[in-house]
Coordinates of C-alpha atoms in Angstrom, one line a residue:
M1 CA 0.0 0.0 0.0
G2 CA 1.3 3.4 -0.9
K3 CA 2.3 5.9 1.7
A4 CA -0.2 8.6 2.6
N5 CA 0.4 11.9 0.8
E6 CA 2.5 14.4 2.8
K7 CA 1.4 17.2 0.6
G8 CA -2.1 18.6 1.1
R9 CA -4.6 18.5 -1.8
A10 CA -7.8 20.5 -1.9
A11 CA -9.2 18.1 -4.5
A12 CA -9.1 15.3 -2.0
L13 CA -12.0 17.0 -0.2
L14 CA -14.3 16.6 -3.3
P15 CA -16.2 13.5 -1.9
I16 CA -17.3 15.5 1.2
G17 CA -18.4 18.4 -1.1
V18 CA -20.3 15.9 -3.3
F19 CA -22.1 14.5 -0.3
L20 CA -23.1 17.9 1.0
L21 CA -24.2 19.0 -2.4
I22 CA -26.4 15.9 -3.0
F23 CA -27.8 15.6 0.5
L24 CA -28.5 19.3 1.1
G25 CA -29.4 20.0 -2.5
S26 CA -32.0 17.3 -2.7
G27 CA -33.6 18.4 0.5
V28 CA -33.8 22.0 -0.7
I29 CA -35.2 21.1 -4.1
T30 CA -37.8 18.6 -2.8
G31 CA -38.5 20.3 0.6
D32 CA -37.9 16.9 2.2
F33 CA -34.5 16.1 3.6
Y34 CA -35.4 12.4 3.7
A35 CA -35.8 12.4 0.0
M36 CA -32.1 11.5 -0.3
P37 CA -31.3 8.8 2.4
A38 CA -28.0 9.8 4.1
I39 CA -26.5 6.3 3.3
V40 CA -27.1 6.8 -0.4
G41 CA -25.4 10.2 -0.3
F42 CA -22.4 8.7 1.5
L43 CA -22.2 5.8 -0.9
I44 CA -22.0 8.2 -3.8
A45 CA -19.3 10.2 -2.0
L46 CA -17.4 6.9 -1.4
F47 CA -17.6 6.1 -5.1
V48 CA -16.2 9.6 -5.9
A49 CA -13.4 9.0 -3.4
C50 CA -12.5 5.7 -5.0
M51 CA -12.3 7.3 -8.4
Q52 CA -9.6 9.7 -7.2
N53 CA -5.9 9.2 -7.0
R54 CA -5.1 7.0 -9.9
K55 CA -1.6 6.2 -8.3
L56 CA -3.3 3.6 -6.1
D57 CA -5.1 0.7 -7.7
F58 CA -8.5 -0.4 -6.4
N59 CA -7.0 -3.2 -4.2
E60 CA -4.7 -0.7 -2.5
K61 CA -7.7 1.6 -1.9
I62 CA -9.6 -1.2 -0.3
K63 CA -6.6 -1.7 2.1
V64 CA -6.7 2.0 3.0
I65 CA -10.4 1.7 3.6
A66 CA -10.1 -1.4 5.7
K67 CA -7.4 0.2 7.9
G68 CA -9.6 3.3 8.5
V69 CA -12.7 1.2 9.3
G70 CA -10.7 -1.0 11.7
D71 CA -9.6 2.0 13.8
E72 CA -10.2 1.5 17.5
N73 CA -12.4 4.6 17.7
I74 CA -14.7 3.5 14.8
I75 CA -15.1 0.0 16.2
T76 CA -15.8 1.3 19.7
M77 CA -18.4 3.8 18.4
C78 CA -20.2 1.2 16.4
L79 CA -20.4 -1.2 19.4
I80 CA -21.7 1.6 21.5
F81 CA -24.4 2.2 18.9
L82 CA -25.5 -1.4 19.1
C83 CA -25.4 -1.7 22.9
A84 CA -27.2 1.6 23.3
G85 CA -29.9 0.4 20.9
G86 CA -30.3 -2.9 22.8
F87 CA -30.7 -0.9 26.1
S88 CA -33.2 1.4 24.5
G89 CA -35.2 -1.5 23.2
A90 CA -35.2 -3.4 26.5
V91 CA -36.0 -0.4 28.8
S92 CA -38.7 0.8 26.5
A93 CA -40.4 -2.7 26.4
A94 CA -40.1 -2.9 30.2
G95 CA -42.1 0.3 30.5
G96 CA -39.1 2.3 31.8
V97 CA -39.6 5.2 29.4
E98 CA -43.2 5.8 30.4
S99 CA -42.5 5.5 34.1
T100 CA -39.5 7.7 34.0
V101 CA -41.4 10.4 32.0
N102 CA -44.3 10.3 34.4
F103 CA -42.0 10.3 37.4
G104 CA -40.1 13.3 36.1
L105 CA -43.3 15.2 35.3
S106 CA -44.7 14.4 38.7
I107 CA -41.8 16.1 40.5
L108 CA -41.0 18.9 38.0
P109 CA -43.2 21.8 37.1
S110 CA -44.3 21.4 33.4
Q111 CA -42.6 24.7 32.6
V112 CA -39.1 23.4 33.3
V113 CA -39.2 19.8 31.9
V114 CA -37.2 20.8 28.8
V115 CA -34.6 22.5 31.0
G116 CA -34.6 19.4 33.1
L117 CA -33.8 17.3 30.0
F118 CA -30.8 19.5 29.3
V119 CA -29.5 19.4 32.9
I120 CA -30.0 15.6 33.1
G121 CA -28.3 15.2 29.8
C122 CA -25.3 17.2 31.1
F123 CA -25.2 15.1 34.2
I124 CA -25.4 11.7 32.4
S125 CA -22.9 12.7 29.6
I126 CA -20.3 14.0 32.0
S127 CA -20.7 10.8 34.0
M128 CA -20.8 8.3 31.1
G129 CA -18.3 10.0 29.0
T130 CA -20.3 9.4 25.8
S131 CA -22.7 11.7 24.0
M132 CA -24.0 8.7 22.0
G133 CA -24.9 6.8 25.1
T134 CA -26.6 9.8 26.6
I135 CA -28.7 10.4 23.5
A136 CA -29.7 6.7 23.3
A137 CA -30.7 6.7 26.9
L138 CA -32.7 10.0 26.9
A139 CA -34.2 10.1 23.4
P140 CA -37.1 7.8 24.3
I141 CA -37.7 9.9 27.4
A142 CA -37.7 13.1 25.2
V143 CA -40.3 11.5 23.0
G144 CA -42.4 10.6 25.9
I145 CA -42.2 14.0 27.4
S146 CA -43.2 15.6 24.1
E147 CA -46.2 13.3 23.9
K148 CA -47.3 14.0 27.5
T149 CA -46.8 17.7 27.6
G150 CA -47.3 18.9 24.0
Y151 CA -43.9 20.4 23.8
G152 CA -42.4 20.1 20.3
L153 CA -40.4 16.9 19.9
A154 CA -37.6 18.9 18.1
I155 CA -37.0 21.1 21.1
C156 CA -37.1 18.2 23.5
I157 CA -34.5 16.1 21.6
G158 CA -32.5 19.4 21.0
A159 CA -32.2 19.8 24.8
V160 CA -31.0 16.2 25.0
V161 CA -28.3 16.7 22.3
C162 CA -27.2 19.9 24.0
G163 CA -26.8 18.1 27.3
A164 CA -25.0 15.2 25.6
M165 CA -22.4 17.6 24.0
F166 CA -21.8 19.2 27.4
G167 CA -20.2 16.1 28.9
D168 CA -18.7 15.0 25.6
N169 CA -15.8 17.4 26.0
L170 CA -15.7 17.6 29.8
S171 CA -16.0 14.1 31.1
M172 CA -12.7 12.6 32.3
I173 CA -13.6 9.2 30.8
S174 CA -14.6 10.6 27.4
D175 CA -12.5 9.5 24.5
T176 CA -12.2 13.1 23.3
T177 CA -10.9 14.3 26.6
I178 CA -8.3 11.5 26.8
A179 CA -7.2 12.1 23.2
A180 CA -6.9 15.9 23.8
V181 CA -4.9 15.5 27.0
K182 CA -2.6 12.8 25.5
T183 CA -1.8 14.8 22.4
Q184 CA -1.2 18.1 24.2
G185 CA 0.8 16.7 27.1
C186 CA -1.2 18.1 30.1
E187 CA -2.9 16.7 33.1
M188 CA -6.5 15.6 33.0
K189 CA -7.6 17.6 36.0
D190 CA -5.9 20.7 34.7
K191 CA -7.6 20.4 31.3
F192 CA -11.0 19.9 33.1
K193 CA -10.6 23.0 35.1
A194 CA -9.7 25.1 32.1
N195 CA -12.4 23.6 30.0
F196 CA -15.1 23.9 32.6
F197 CA -14.9 27.6 33.1
I198 CA -14.9 28.2 29.3
V199 CA -18.2 26.2 28.8
L200 CA -20.0 27.1 32.0
P201 CA -21.3 30.5 30.7
A202 CA -22.7 28.6 27.6
A203 CA -24.5 26.1 29.8
I204 CA -26.0 28.7 32.0
I205 CA -27.3 30.8 29.0
T206 CA -28.6 27.6 27.4
I207 CA -30.7 26.9 30.6
I208 CA -32.1 30.4 30.5
I209 CA -33.0 30.2 26.8
F210 CA -34.8 26.8 27.2
F211 CA -36.7 28.2 30.1
V212 CA -37.7 31.4 28.4
I213 CA -38.9 29.8 25.2
T214 CA -40.9 27.1 26.9
R215 CA -42.4 28.8 29.9
Q216 CA -45.2 30.4 28.0
W217 CA -46.3 27.2 26.2
N218 CA -49.6 25.8 27.0
V219 CA -49.1 22.1 28.0
N220 CA -51.8 19.5 28.4
L221 CA -50.7 16.8 30.8
D222 CA -52.6 13.5 30.8
S223 CA -54.6 12.8 33.9
D224 CA -52.9 9.4 34.3
M225 CA -49.4 10.1 35.6
S226 CA -48.8 6.8 37.3
Y227 CA -45.3 5.3 37.5
N228 CA -43.5 2.3 38.8
L229 CA -40.1 3.1 40.5
W230 CA -38.9 -0.4 39.7
K231 CA -39.2 0.4 36.0
V232 CA -37.1 3.6 36.6
L233 CA -34.4 1.5 38.2
P234 CA -32.5 0.6 34.9
Y235 CA -32.0 4.3 34.2
L236 CA -30.8 4.9 37.8
L237 CA -28.3 2.1 37.6
V238 CA -27.0 3.3 34.3
L239 CA -26.5 6.7 35.8
A240 CA -24.9 5.3 39.0
G241 CA -22.6 3.1 37.0
A242 CA -21.5 6.1 34.9
L243 CA -20.9 8.2 38.0
I244 CA -18.5 5.7 39.5
G245 CA -16.6 5.3 36.2
V246 CA -17.8 1.9 35.0
N247 CA -16.9 1.2 31.4
V248 CA -19.7 2.4 29.1
F249 CA -20.2 -1.1 27.6
L250 CA -20.6 -2.7 31.0
V251 CA -23.0 0.1 31.9
L252 CA -25.2 -0.4 28.9
V253 CA -25.1 -4.3 29.0
G254 CA -26.0 -4.1 32.7
G255 CA -28.8 -1.7 31.9
I256 CA -30.1 -4.3 29.3
V257 CA -30.0 -7.1 31.9
V258 CA -31.7 -5.1 34.6
S259 CA -34.4 -3.9 32.2
L260 CA -35.2 -7.4 31.1
I261 CA -35.4 -8.6 34.7
V262 CA -37.7 -5.7 35.7
G263 CA -39.8 -6.2 32.5
V264 CA -40.3 -9.9 33.2
A265 CA -40.9 -9.4 36.9
T266 CA -43.6 -6.7 36.2
Q267 CA -45.1 -8.8 33.4
S268 CA -44.3 -6.1 30.8
I269 CA -42.1 -8.5 28.9
A270 CA -42.9 -12.2 28.3
I271 CA -39.9 -14.5 28.9
G272 CA -40.1 -15.7 25.3
E273 CA -39.7 -12.1 24.0
I274 CA -36.7 -11.0 26.0
F275 CA -34.3 -11.5 23.1
K276 CA -36.7 -10.0 20.6
V277 CA -37.0 -6.7 22.4
V278 CA -33.3 -6.4 22.6
G279 CA -32.9 -7.4 19.0
D280 CA -35.5 -4.8 17.9
G281 CA -33.5 -2.1 19.7
V282 CA -30.2 -3.2 18.1
T283 CA -31.8 -3.4 14.7
G284 CA -33.0 0.2 15.1
M285 CA -29.3 1.3 15.2
Y286 CA -28.3 -0.6 12.1
D287 CA -28.6 2.5 9.9
I288 CA -26.4 4.7 12.0
T289 CA -23.8 1.9 12.4
V290 CA -23.6 1.3 8.6
I291 CA -23.4 5.1 8.0
S292 CA -20.5 5.4 10.5
I293 CA -18.7 2.6 8.7
V294 CA -19.1 4.2 5.3
V295 CA -18.1 7.6 6.6
A296 CA -14.9 6.0 8.0
C297 CA -14.3 4.6 4.5
I298 CA -14.6 8.1 3.0
V299 CA -12.4 9.7 5.6
S300 CA -9.7 7.2 5.2
L301 CA -9.4 7.9 1.5
V302 CA -9.7 11.6 2.0
K303 CA -6.8 11.5 4.5
E304 CA -4.7 9.2 2.2
F305 CA -5.1 11.5 -0.7
G306 CA -4.1 14.6 1.3
G307 CA -7.4 16.3 2.1
I308 CA -6.9 16.5 5.8
Q309 CA -3.3 17.6 5.4
F310 CA -4.5 20.4 3.1
I311 CA -6.7 21.8 5.9
L312 CA -3.9 21.5 8.4
D313 CA -1.4 23.3 6.1
L314 CA -4.0 26.0 5.3
I315 CA -4.6 26.9 9.0
K316 CA -1.0 26.8 10.0
S317 CA -0.1 29.2 7.2
K318 CA -2.5 31.8 8.5
I319 CA -1.4 31.8 12.2
K320 CA 0.3 34.9 13.8
G321 CA 1.0 35.4 17.5
S322 CA -0.3 33.6 20.6
K323 CA -3.9 34.7 20.1
G324 CA -3.7 33.6 16.5
G325 CA -2.3 30.2 17.6
E326 CA -5.3 29.6 19.8
L327 CA -7.7 30.6 17.0
G328 CA -5.7 28.4 14.7
I329 CA -6.2 25.4 17.0
A330 CA -9.9 26.1 17.3
G331 CA -10.4 26.4 13.6
L332 CA -8.3 23.3 13.0
A333 CA -10.4 21.2 15.3
L334 CA -13.6 22.5 13.8
L335 CA -12.7 22.0 10.2
V336 CA -11.2 18.5 10.7
D337 CA -14.3 17.4 12.6
M338 CA -16.5 18.7 9.8
C339 CA -14.5 16.6 7.4
T340 CA -14.3 13.4 9.6
A341 CA -17.7 13.6 11.3
N342 CA -16.1 12.1 14.4
N343 CA -14.7 14.4 17.1
T344 CA -12.4 11.8 18.6
V345 CA -10.9 11.0 15.2
A346 CA -10.6 14.8 14.6
I347 CA -8.7 15.3 17.8
V348 CA -6.4 12.4 17.2
M349 CA -5.6 13.7 13.7
A350 CA -5.4 17.4 14.5
G351 CA -3.6 16.9 17.9
P352 CA 0.0 16.6 16.7
I353 CA -0.4 19.8 14.5
A354 CA -2.1 21.6 17.5
K355 CA 0.9 20.6 19.6
E356 CA 3.3 22.1 17.1
I357 CA 1.2 25.3 17.1
S358 CA 1.0 25.5 20.9
E359 CA 4.8 25.2 21.2
E360 CA 5.6 27.6 18.3
F361 CA 3.2 30.3 19.4
D362 CA 3.5 29.9 23.2
V363 CA 0.0 28.5 23.9
D364 CA -0.5 26.8 27.3
P365 CA -1.1 23.0 26.8
R366 CA -4.2 23.2 29.0
R367 CA -5.7 25.7 26.6
S368 CA -4.8 23.9 23.5
A369 CA -6.3 20.7 24.9
S370 CA -9.5 22.5 25.9
L371 CA -9.8 24.3 22.5
L372 CA -9.2 21.1 20.6
D373 CA -11.9 19.3 22.6
I374 CA -14.4 22.2 22.6
Y375 CA -14.3 23.0 18.9
A376 CA -14.4 19.4 17.8
S377 CA -17.5 19.0 19.9
V378 CA -18.9 22.2 18.4
G379 CA -18.6 20.8 15.0
Q380 CA -19.9 17.3 16.0
G381 CA -22.9 18.9 17.8
I382 CA -24.2 20.8 14.7
I383 CA -23.2 19.0 11.5
P384 CA -26.3 17.2 10.2
Y385 CA -24.3 14.2 9.0
G386 CA -22.6 13.6 12.4
A387 CA -23.4 10.5 14.5
Q388 CA -25.0 12.5 17.3
L389 CA -27.7 14.2 15.1
L390 CA -28.2 11.2 12.9
S391 CA -28.7 9.0 16.0
A392 CA -31.1 11.6 17.6
A393 CA -33.0 11.8 14.3
S394 CA -33.3 8.0 13.9
L395 CA -34.5 7.5 17.5
T396 CA -37.2 10.2 17.1
G397 CA -38.3 10.1 13.5
L398 CA -37.2 13.7 12.9
T399 CA -34.6 15.0 10.4
P400 CA -31.3 16.4 11.7
F401 CA -32.4 19.8 10.2
A402 CA -35.5 19.8 12.4
I403 CA -33.3 19.5 15.5
I404 CA -30.5 22.0 14.5
P405 CA -32.5 25.2 15.4
Y406 CA -32.6 24.1 19.0
L407 CA -28.9 23.3 19.4
F408 CA -28.2 26.4 21.4
Y409 CA -25.4 24.9 23.5
P410 CA -22.9 24.0 20.8
I411 CA -23.2 27.5 19.3
L412 CA -22.9 29.2 22.7
M413 CA -19.9 27.0 23.5
A414 CA -18.2 28.2 20.4
I415 CA -19.0 31.9 21.2
S416 CA -17.8 31.5 24.8
A417 CA -14.6 29.9 23.8
F418 CA -14.0 32.6 21.1
C419 CA -14.5 35.3 23.8
F420 CA -12.1 33.4 26.0
I421 CA -9.4 33.5 23.2
I422 CA -9.9 37.2 22.4
F423 CA -10.3 38.7 25.8
R424 CA -8.6 36.5 28.4
K425 CA -5.1 37.7 29.5
R426 CA -2.2 35.3 28.9
N427 CA 0.3 34.5 31.6
Q428 CA 3.8 35.5 30.8
K429 CA 6.4 32.7 31.0

């Protein structure tokens, strides 16, 4: 197999441009963003990528693709999808979603349930270290709350995605945090402190926005708000496991087992159907899993042909001064994430260049690690072809574009970090 190009090539980004043109263009023309299934758009983009770079024959390109798909982060993400789907199917069949929704609505005023979704999402994501696991756990609850209260489903799932992205770049057990810290050479706790104070204003303003835009809505709660705390137990155990740092796979598998036990004990699930309900949940995540694999194929070829290197070279050539260095790191993380549609992969790819920038332009490693993680999460939280929005859409029956108008937190996080770069004083060495 040929060695990856050291020279950046803008033409290597063509497959990503083709996908965006087809996917967005068909939605605009038809008025229906499901007119072009995302997987079809990605397959066309993959075909375009395979047609590029005649220096490699098709067999060598297959090897490049296989290596990219076999990346640890890609495999881990796909397995999380499947486990999260299994948990969602089991806990829903056990009646956990309805009981959790009713329990939440019983203790929270109806005017703050959307705010509650955001805060709970923050809590779970920072505990579990995975935005995908958070979305999978809370999406059914968001659907239930929307049905019970009359709040729009888009705003409910938007609050969940916002909360999921909060912990995605803060959690000490998050892949993105680990990647950012390892590539920049700083301590986890120091990065957490620097990162937390940057995103805290964004989180507070997000809470205020959700409260203001929902407090005047007229909600119609059903008279039957009964719940069974045993059916809430699987969610509580998942949260507790995440809090004490249990591996996300063990947390989700444990949640599946407890959900099935509770479902059988309360006669919500027949013993003969325990595998079926889990299988139905896993099947519901097939689309996003296949999409993630195809995207990994595209990204591996884009990287091999010099597309990612082109972005890195472009940003590095525009940097001047310490402030410019921080802006360069931020822009680097954002652009690479938009091209890779995976914030962990983006940080791993951009990390070494960000380290060079931080050393050359005197940027504190804690800041470079925080900015890498923040802006990769900003991109991941708003791109319509990212795993988070695709998953949220598939779990709720919405389109990513219906959810995007309510993604206040990622935008505010970007603004808060930008203000941090521009106005915060830098310590003199």
